[in-house]
Amino acid sequence: MSTSLPATAPPLAETAAALAQWRSTRRRSSRIPEELWSQATELAERYGIAKVAVALKLDYKSLKHRLTARNAAEDARSAPVSSSFVELDLGLPLAPPV
């Protein structure tokens, strides 16, 4: 993995521009929209949390938390459900006929 973050990478430039636009028009106490967080987590997965946090001027811990939660949710969806008990109904009587 390279040591520098390509600032001209189209997804990074688009996300940086969208964040700059949002920051210029937001209310003081408003939160970053989920769509922008989603884009930032995708970039962090590709380039690393620290580099993306610096490039997009985001809080490192918040970005790391969101990336961790996203990965955990994806793992939970893709993990097969296993059971320790499986009931088999073979249609047999419970007791032998008398």
Short mmCIF file of N, CA, C and O in Angstrom, two decimals:
data_model
loop_
_atom_site.label_atom_id
_atom_site.label_comp_id
_atom_site.label_asym_id
_atom_site.label_seq_id
_atom_site.Cartn_x
_atom_site.Cartn_y
_atom_site.Cartn_z
N MET A 1 0.85 -1.17 0.00
CA MET A 1 0.00 0.00 0.00
C MET A 1 0.89 1.23 0.00
O MET A 1 1.87 1.31 0.72
N SER A 2 0.54 2.22 -0.80
CA SER A 2 1.38 3.40 -0.90
C SER A 2 1.28 4.24 0.37
O SER A 2 0.32 4.18 1.11
N THR A 3 2.32 5.06 0.61
CA THR A 3 2.35 5.87 1.81
C THR A 3 1.61 7.19 1.65
O THR A 3 1.32 7.85 2.62
N SER A 4 1.34 7.59 0.43
CA SER A 4 0.63 8.86 0.23
C SER A 4 -0.77 8.60 -0.32
O SER A 4 -1.01 7.64 -1.03
N LEU A 5 -1.65 9.48 0.05
CA LEU A 5 -3.04 9.37 -0.39
C LEU A 5 -3.19 10.17 -1.67
O LEU A 5 -2.87 11.35 -1.70
N PRO A 6 -3.63 9.56 -2.74
CA PRO A 6 -3.79 10.29 -4.00
C PRO A 6 -4.94 11.29 -3.90
O PRO A 6 -6.11 10.93 -3.98
N ALA A 7 -4.62 12.55 -3.66
CA ALA A 7 -5.64 13.59 -3.47
C ALA A 7 -6.45 13.82 -4.74
O ALA A 7 -7.53 14.39 -4.67
N THR A 8 -5.93 13.38 -5.86
CA THR A 8 -6.65 13.57 -7.10
C THR A 8 -7.52 12.38 -7.48
O THR A 8 -8.13 12.36 -8.54
N ALA A 9 -7.57 11.37 -6.61
CA ALA A 9 -8.42 10.21 -6.88
C ALA A 9 -9.86 10.71 -6.97
O ALA A 9 -10.33 11.43 -6.09
N PRO A 10 -10.57 10.36 -8.04
CA PRO A 10 -11.92 10.89 -8.24
C PRO A 10 -12.87 10.69 -7.05
O PRO A 10 -13.52 11.66 -6.65
N PRO A 11 -12.94 9.51 -6.44
CA PRO A 11 -13.86 9.39 -5.30
C PRO A 11 -13.48 10.28 -4.13
O PRO A 11 -14.34 10.85 -3.47
N LEU A 12 -12.18 10.42 -3.88
CA LEU A 12 -11.73 11.26 -2.78
C LEU A 12 -12.02 12.73 -3.07
O LEU A 12 -12.51 13.46 -2.21
N ALA A 13 -11.74 13.16 -4.28
CA ALA A 13 -12.00 14.55 -4.66
C ALA A 13 -13.49 14.87 -4.60
O ALA A 13 -13.88 15.94 -4.12
N GLU A 14 -14.32 13.93 -5.05
CA GLU A 14 -15.77 14.15 -5.02
C GLU A 14 -16.28 14.24 -3.59
O GLU A 14 -17.09 15.10 -3.25
N THR A 15 -15.80 13.35 -2.73
CA THR A 15 -16.23 13.36 -1.33
C THR A 15 -15.74 14.61 -0.62
O THR A 15 -16.48 15.22 0.16
N ALA A 16 -14.51 15.01 -0.89
CA ALA A 16 -13.96 16.23 -0.28
C ALA A 16 -14.77 17.45 -0.72
O ALA A 16 -15.08 18.32 0.10
N ALA A 17 -15.15 17.50 -1.99
CA ALA A 17 -15.95 18.62 -2.49
C ALA A 17 -17.34 18.61 -1.88
O ALA A 17 -17.87 19.67 -1.51
N ALA A 18 -17.94 17.44 -1.74
CA ALA A 18 -19.27 17.34 -1.15
C ALA A 18 -19.24 17.75 0.32
O ALA A 18 -20.15 18.45 0.80
N LEU A 19 -18.19 17.34 1.05
CA LEU A 19 -18.06 17.75 2.44
C LEU A 19 -17.83 19.26 2.56
O LEU A 19 -18.40 19.91 3.44
N ALA A 20 -17.02 19.82 1.68
CA ALA A 20 -16.79 21.26 1.70
C ALA A 20 -18.09 22.02 1.42
O ALA A 20 -18.38 23.02 2.08
N GLN A 21 -18.87 21.54 0.48
CA GLN A 21 -20.16 22.16 0.17
C GLN A 21 -21.10 22.07 1.37
O GLN A 21 -21.74 23.05 1.74
N TRP A 22 -21.16 20.90 1.98
CA TRP A 22 -22.02 20.72 3.15
C TRP A 22 -21.58 21.63 4.29
O TRP A 22 -22.41 22.26 4.94
N ARG A 23 -20.28 21.68 4.53
CA ARG A 23 -19.77 22.52 5.62
C ARG A 23 -20.06 24.00 5.40
O ARG A 23 -20.28 24.74 6.35
N SER A 24 -20.08 24.44 4.15
CA SER A 24 -20.33 25.86 3.87
C SER A 24 -21.80 26.24 4.01
O SER A 24 -22.11 27.41 4.16
N THR A 25 -22.69 25.26 3.96
CA THR A 25 -24.12 25.57 4.00
C THR A 25 -24.83 25.02 5.24
O THR A 25 -26.02 25.27 5.41
N ARG A 26 -24.15 24.31 6.09
CA ARG A 26 -24.79 23.64 7.22
C ARG A 26 -25.13 24.60 8.35
O ARG A 26 -24.56 25.68 8.46
N ARG A 27 -26.03 24.14 9.21
CA ARG A 27 -26.27 24.85 10.47
C ARG A 27 -25.17 24.45 11.43
O ARG A 27 -24.56 23.40 11.31
N ARG A 28 -24.97 25.23 12.43
CA ARG A 28 -23.88 25.02 13.36
C ARG A 28 -23.92 23.66 14.06
O ARG A 28 -22.90 23.02 14.25
N SER A 29 -25.08 23.20 14.46
CA SER A 29 -25.15 21.95 15.21
C SER A 29 -25.59 20.75 14.39
O SER A 29 -25.91 19.71 14.95
N SER A 30 -25.62 20.87 13.09
CA SER A 30 -26.08 19.75 12.27
C SER A 30 -24.99 18.69 12.12
O SER A 30 -23.81 18.97 12.20
N ARG A 31 -25.46 17.47 11.90
CA ARG A 31 -24.55 16.32 11.76
C ARG A 31 -24.25 16.07 10.28
O ARG A 31 -25.05 16.39 9.42
N ILE A 32 -23.12 15.43 10.06
CA ILE A 32 -22.74 15.06 8.69
C ILE A 32 -23.76 14.05 8.18
O ILE A 32 -24.07 13.07 8.87
N PRO A 33 -24.28 14.25 6.97
CA PRO A 33 -25.26 13.30 6.42
C PRO A 33 -24.68 11.90 6.26
O PRO A 33 -23.49 11.71 6.01
N GLU A 34 -25.56 10.91 6.42
CA GLU A 34 -25.13 9.51 6.34
C GLU A 34 -24.51 9.17 4.99
O GLU A 34 -23.60 8.35 4.91
N GLU A 35 -24.98 9.78 3.93
CA GLU A 35 -24.42 9.52 2.60
C GLU A 35 -22.94 9.90 2.55
O GLU A 35 -22.11 9.17 2.00
N LEU A 36 -22.59 11.03 3.17
CA LEU A 36 -21.19 11.45 3.19
C LEU A 36 -20.35 10.53 4.09
O LEU A 36 -19.21 10.21 3.76
N TRP A 37 -20.92 10.11 5.21
CA TRP A 37 -20.22 9.16 6.07
C TRP A 37 -19.98 7.84 5.33
O TRP A 37 -18.92 7.23 5.44
N SER A 38 -20.97 7.41 4.58
CA SER A 38 -20.84 6.16 3.82
C SER A 38 -19.70 6.26 2.81
O SER A 38 -18.90 5.33 2.67
N GLN A 39 -19.65 7.38 2.11
CA GLN A 39 -18.57 7.58 1.14
C GLN A 39 -17.21 7.60 1.84
O GLN A 39 -16.24 7.02 1.36
N ALA A 40 -17.15 8.25 3.00
CA ALA A 40 -15.90 8.33 3.75
C ALA A 40 -15.46 6.95 4.24
O ALA A 40 -14.26 6.63 4.20
N THR A 41 -16.40 6.12 4.69
CA THR A 41 -16.02 4.79 5.16
C THR A 41 -15.52 3.91 4.01
O THR A 41 -14.60 3.11 4.19
N GLU A 42 -16.12 4.07 2.84
CA GLU A 42 -15.63 3.32 1.68
C GLU A 42 -14.19 3.72 1.35
O GLU A 42 -13.35 2.87 1.04
N LEU A 43 -13.92 5.02 1.40
CA LEU A 43 -12.56 5.50 1.14
C LEU A 43 -11.59 5.02 2.22
O LEU A 43 -10.46 4.64 1.92
N ALA A 44 -12.04 5.03 3.47
CA ALA A 44 -11.18 4.58 4.58
C ALA A 44 -10.85 3.10 4.44
O ALA A 44 -9.74 2.68 4.78
N GLU A 45 -11.78 2.34 3.95
CA GLU A 45 -11.53 0.92 3.74
C GLU A 45 -10.46 0.72 2.67
O GLU A 45 -9.64 -0.18 2.75
N ARG A 46 -10.46 1.60 1.69
CA ARG A 46 -9.52 1.47 0.58
C ARG A 46 -8.14 2.07 0.89
O ARG A 46 -7.11 1.48 0.57
N TYR A 47 -8.14 3.28 1.50
CA TYR A 47 -6.88 4.00 1.69
C TYR A 47 -6.37 4.02 3.13
O TYR A 47 -5.24 4.42 3.37
N GLY A 48 -7.21 3.65 4.08
CA GLY A 48 -6.81 3.70 5.48
C GLY A 48 -7.53 4.81 6.22
O GLY A 48 -7.80 5.87 5.66
N ILE A 49 -7.83 4.55 7.47
CA ILE A 49 -8.63 5.48 8.26
C ILE A 49 -7.90 6.81 8.49
O ILE A 49 -8.46 7.88 8.28
N ALA A 50 -6.66 6.74 8.92
CA ALA A 50 -5.93 7.96 9.26
C ALA A 50 -5.76 8.89 8.06
O ALA A 50 -5.99 10.10 8.16
N LYS A 51 -5.39 8.33 6.93
CA LYS A 51 -5.17 9.15 5.74
C LYS A 51 -6.46 9.82 5.27
O LYS A 51 -6.47 10.99 4.90
N VAL A 52 -7.55 9.09 5.29
CA VAL A 52 -8.83 9.64 4.84
C VAL A 52 -9.34 10.68 5.84
O VAL A 52 -9.86 11.72 5.45
N ALA A 53 -9.18 10.39 7.13
CA ALA A 53 -9.62 11.34 8.15
C ALA A 53 -8.91 12.68 7.99
O ALA A 53 -9.54 13.75 8.06
N VAL A 54 -7.62 12.64 7.73
CA VAL A 54 -6.86 13.88 7.53
C VAL A 54 -7.28 14.57 6.23
O VAL A 54 -7.54 15.77 6.21
N ALA A 55 -7.38 13.82 5.16
CA ALA A 55 -7.71 14.40 3.86
C ALA A 55 -9.10 15.03 3.84
O ALA A 55 -9.31 16.06 3.21
N LEU A 56 -10.06 14.40 4.54
CA LEU A 56 -11.44 14.90 4.54
C LEU A 56 -11.77 15.75 5.77
O LEU A 56 -12.90 16.20 5.93
N LYS A 57 -10.78 15.93 6.64
CA LYS A 57 -10.95 16.72 7.87
C LYS A 57 -12.07 16.16 8.73
O LYS A 57 -12.96 16.87 9.18
N LEU A 58 -12.00 14.84 8.96
CA LEU A 58 -12.98 14.15 9.80
C LEU A 58 -12.30 13.66 11.07
O LEU A 58 -11.08 13.48 11.11
N ASP A 59 -13.09 13.42 12.09
CA ASP A 59 -12.59 12.88 13.34
C ASP A 59 -12.19 11.42 13.13
O ASP A 59 -13.00 10.61 12.67
N TYR A 60 -10.94 11.09 13.49
CA TYR A 60 -10.42 9.75 13.29
C TYR A 60 -11.26 8.70 14.00
O TYR A 60 -11.64 7.68 13.43
N LYS A 61 -11.58 8.96 15.28
CA LYS A 61 -12.32 7.97 16.07
C LYS A 61 -13.73 7.75 15.52
O LYS A 61 -14.22 6.62 15.51
N SER A 62 -14.37 8.81 15.07
CA SER A 62 -15.72 8.66 14.50
C SER A 62 -15.68 7.85 13.22
O SER A 62 -16.53 6.98 13.00
N LEU A 63 -14.70 8.12 12.39
CA LEU A 63 -14.57 7.36 11.14
C LEU A 63 -14.24 5.90 11.42
O LEU A 63 -14.83 5.00 10.81
N LYS A 64 -13.36 5.66 12.36
CA LYS A 64 -13.00 4.27 12.71
C LYS A 64 -14.22 3.53 13.26
O LYS A 64 -14.46 2.37 12.89
N HIS A 65 -14.97 4.18 14.13
CA HIS A 65 -16.17 3.56 14.70
C HIS A 65 -17.17 3.20 13.61
O HIS A 65 -17.72 2.09 13.60
N ARG A 66 -17.40 4.10 12.68
CA ARG A 66 -18.35 3.82 11.59
C ARG A 66 -17.86 2.71 10.67
O ARG A 66 -18.65 1.88 10.23
N LEU A 67 -16.58 2.68 10.40
CA LEU A 67 -16.03 1.63 9.55
C LEU A 67 -16.12 0.28 10.25
O LEU A 67 -16.50 -0.73 9.63
N THR A 68 -15.82 0.24 11.53
CA THR A 68 -15.91 -1.00 12.30
C THR A 68 -17.35 -1.50 12.35
O THR A 68 -17.61 -2.69 12.16
N ALA A 69 -18.30 -0.59 12.59
CA ALA A 69 -19.72 -0.97 12.64
C ALA A 69 -20.20 -1.47 11.27
O ALA A 69 -20.94 -2.45 11.19
N ARG A 70 -19.76 -0.82 10.22
CA ARG A 70 -20.15 -1.24 8.87
C ARG A 70 -19.62 -2.64 8.56
O ARG A 70 -20.34 -3.50 8.04
N ASN A 71 -18.36 -2.89 8.89
CA ASN A 71 -17.77 -4.20 8.64
C ASN A 71 -18.44 -5.28 9.47
O ASN A 71 -18.64 -6.40 9.01
N ALA A 72 -18.79 -4.96 10.71
CA ALA A 72 -19.47 -5.93 11.57
C ALA A 72 -20.85 -6.27 11.01
O ALA A 72 -21.27 -7.43 11.03
N ALA A 73 -21.55 -5.26 10.50
CA ALA A 73 -22.87 -5.51 9.91
C ALA A 73 -22.76 -6.37 8.66
O ALA A 73 -23.57 -7.27 8.44
N GLU A 74 -21.75 -6.11 7.84
CA GLU A 74 -21.54 -6.92 6.64
C GLU A 74 -21.18 -8.36 7.00
O GLU A 74 -21.65 -9.30 6.37
N ASP A 75 -20.36 -8.52 8.03
CA ASP A 75 -19.99 -9.87 8.48
C ASP A 75 -21.20 -10.62 9.00
O ASP A 75 -21.35 -11.82 8.76
N ALA A 76 -22.06 -9.93 9.73
CA ALA A 76 -23.26 -10.57 10.30
C ALA A 76 -24.20 -11.02 9.19
O ALA A 76 -24.83 -12.07 9.28
N ARG A 77 -24.31 -10.22 8.13
CA ARG A 77 -25.20 -10.59 7.01
C ARG A 77 -24.64 -11.77 6.21
O ARG A 77 -25.39 -12.59 5.71
N SER A 78 -23.32 -11.84 6.10
CA SER A 78 -22.74 -12.89 5.27
C SER A 78 -22.45 -14.18 6.03
O SER A 78 -22.22 -15.21 5.41
N ALA A 79 -22.46 -14.13 7.35
CA ALA A 79 -22.17 -15.33 8.14
C ALA A 79 -23.35 -16.30 8.08
O ALA A 79 -24.49 -15.90 8.25
N PRO A 80 -23.07 -17.57 7.84
CA PRO A 80 -24.16 -18.53 7.82
C PRO A 80 -24.70 -18.75 9.24
O PRO A 80 -23.96 -18.71 10.21
N VAL A 81 -25.98 -18.95 9.32
CA VAL A 81 -26.61 -19.19 10.61
C VAL A 81 -26.42 -20.67 10.93
O VAL A 81 -26.77 -21.54 10.16
N SER A 82 -25.83 -20.94 12.07
CA SER A 82 -25.62 -22.33 12.47
C SER A 82 -26.44 -22.62 13.71
O SER A 82 -26.73 -21.74 14.51
N SER A 83 -26.78 -23.85 13.86
CA SER A 83 -27.57 -24.26 15.01
C SER A 83 -26.91 -25.48 15.62
O SER A 83 -26.38 -26.34 14.93
N SER A 84 -26.97 -25.58 16.94
CA SER A 84 -26.36 -26.73 17.58
C SER A 84 -27.35 -27.89 17.69
O SER A 84 -26.97 -29.00 18.00
N PHE A 85 -28.62 -27.64 17.43
CA PHE A 85 -29.62 -28.68 17.50
C PHE A 85 -30.47 -28.66 16.24
O PHE A 85 -30.96 -27.62 15.83
N VAL A 86 -30.61 -29.81 15.63
CA VAL A 86 -31.44 -29.93 14.44
C VAL A 86 -32.41 -31.07 14.67
O VAL A 86 -32.02 -32.21 14.97
N GLU A 87 -33.70 -30.79 14.56
CA GLU A 87 -34.71 -31.82 14.76
C GLU A 87 -35.01 -32.47 13.42
O GLU A 87 -35.25 -31.78 12.42
N LEU A 88 -34.99 -33.79 13.40
CA LEU A 88 -35.32 -34.54 12.20
C LEU A 88 -36.62 -35.30 12.44
O LEU A 88 -36.73 -36.09 13.38
N ASP A 89 -37.59 -35.09 11.60
CA ASP A 89 -38.86 -35.79 11.71
C ASP A 89 -38.88 -36.84 10.60
O ASP A 89 -39.04 -36.52 9.42
N LEU A 90 -38.68 -38.08 10.99
CA LEU A 90 -38.64 -39.15 10.02
C LEU A 90 -39.99 -39.83 9.84
O LEU A 90 -40.11 -40.78 9.08
N GLY A 91 -40.97 -39.36 10.57
CA GLY A 91 -42.30 -39.93 10.45
C GLY A 91 -42.43 -41.28 11.13
O GLY A 91 -43.35 -42.03 10.85
N LEU A 92 -41.52 -41.63 12.00
CA LEU A 92 -41.55 -42.90 12.71
C LEU A 92 -42.34 -42.74 14.01
O LEU A 92 -42.33 -41.69 14.63
N PRO A 93 -43.01 -43.81 14.43
CA PRO A 93 -43.73 -43.72 15.71
C PRO A 93 -42.74 -43.62 16.86
O PRO A 93 -41.60 -44.07 16.77
N LEU A 94 -43.20 -43.02 17.97
CA LEU A 94 -42.33 -42.82 19.13
C LEU A 94 -42.08 -44.14 19.86
O LEU A 94 -41.01 -44.33 20.42
N ALA A 95 -43.06 -45.02 19.91
CA ALA A 95 -42.88 -46.27 20.62
C ALA A 95 -43.28 -47.43 19.67
O ALA A 95 -44.12 -47.27 18.80
N PRO A 96 -42.63 -48.57 19.85
CA PRO A 96 -43.00 -49.71 18.98
C PRO A 96 -44.43 -50.17 19.31
O PRO A 96 -44.88 -50.04 20.45
N PRO A 97 -45.14 -50.67 18.32
CA PRO A 97 -46.52 -51.14 18.56
C PRO A 97 -46.52 -52.30 19.54
O PRO A 97 -45.63 -53.16 19.52
N VAL A 98 -47.53 -52.39 20.37
CA VAL A 98 -47.63 -53.44 21.39
C VAL A 98 -48.42 -54.62 20.88
O VAL A 98 -49.29 -54.64 20.15
#
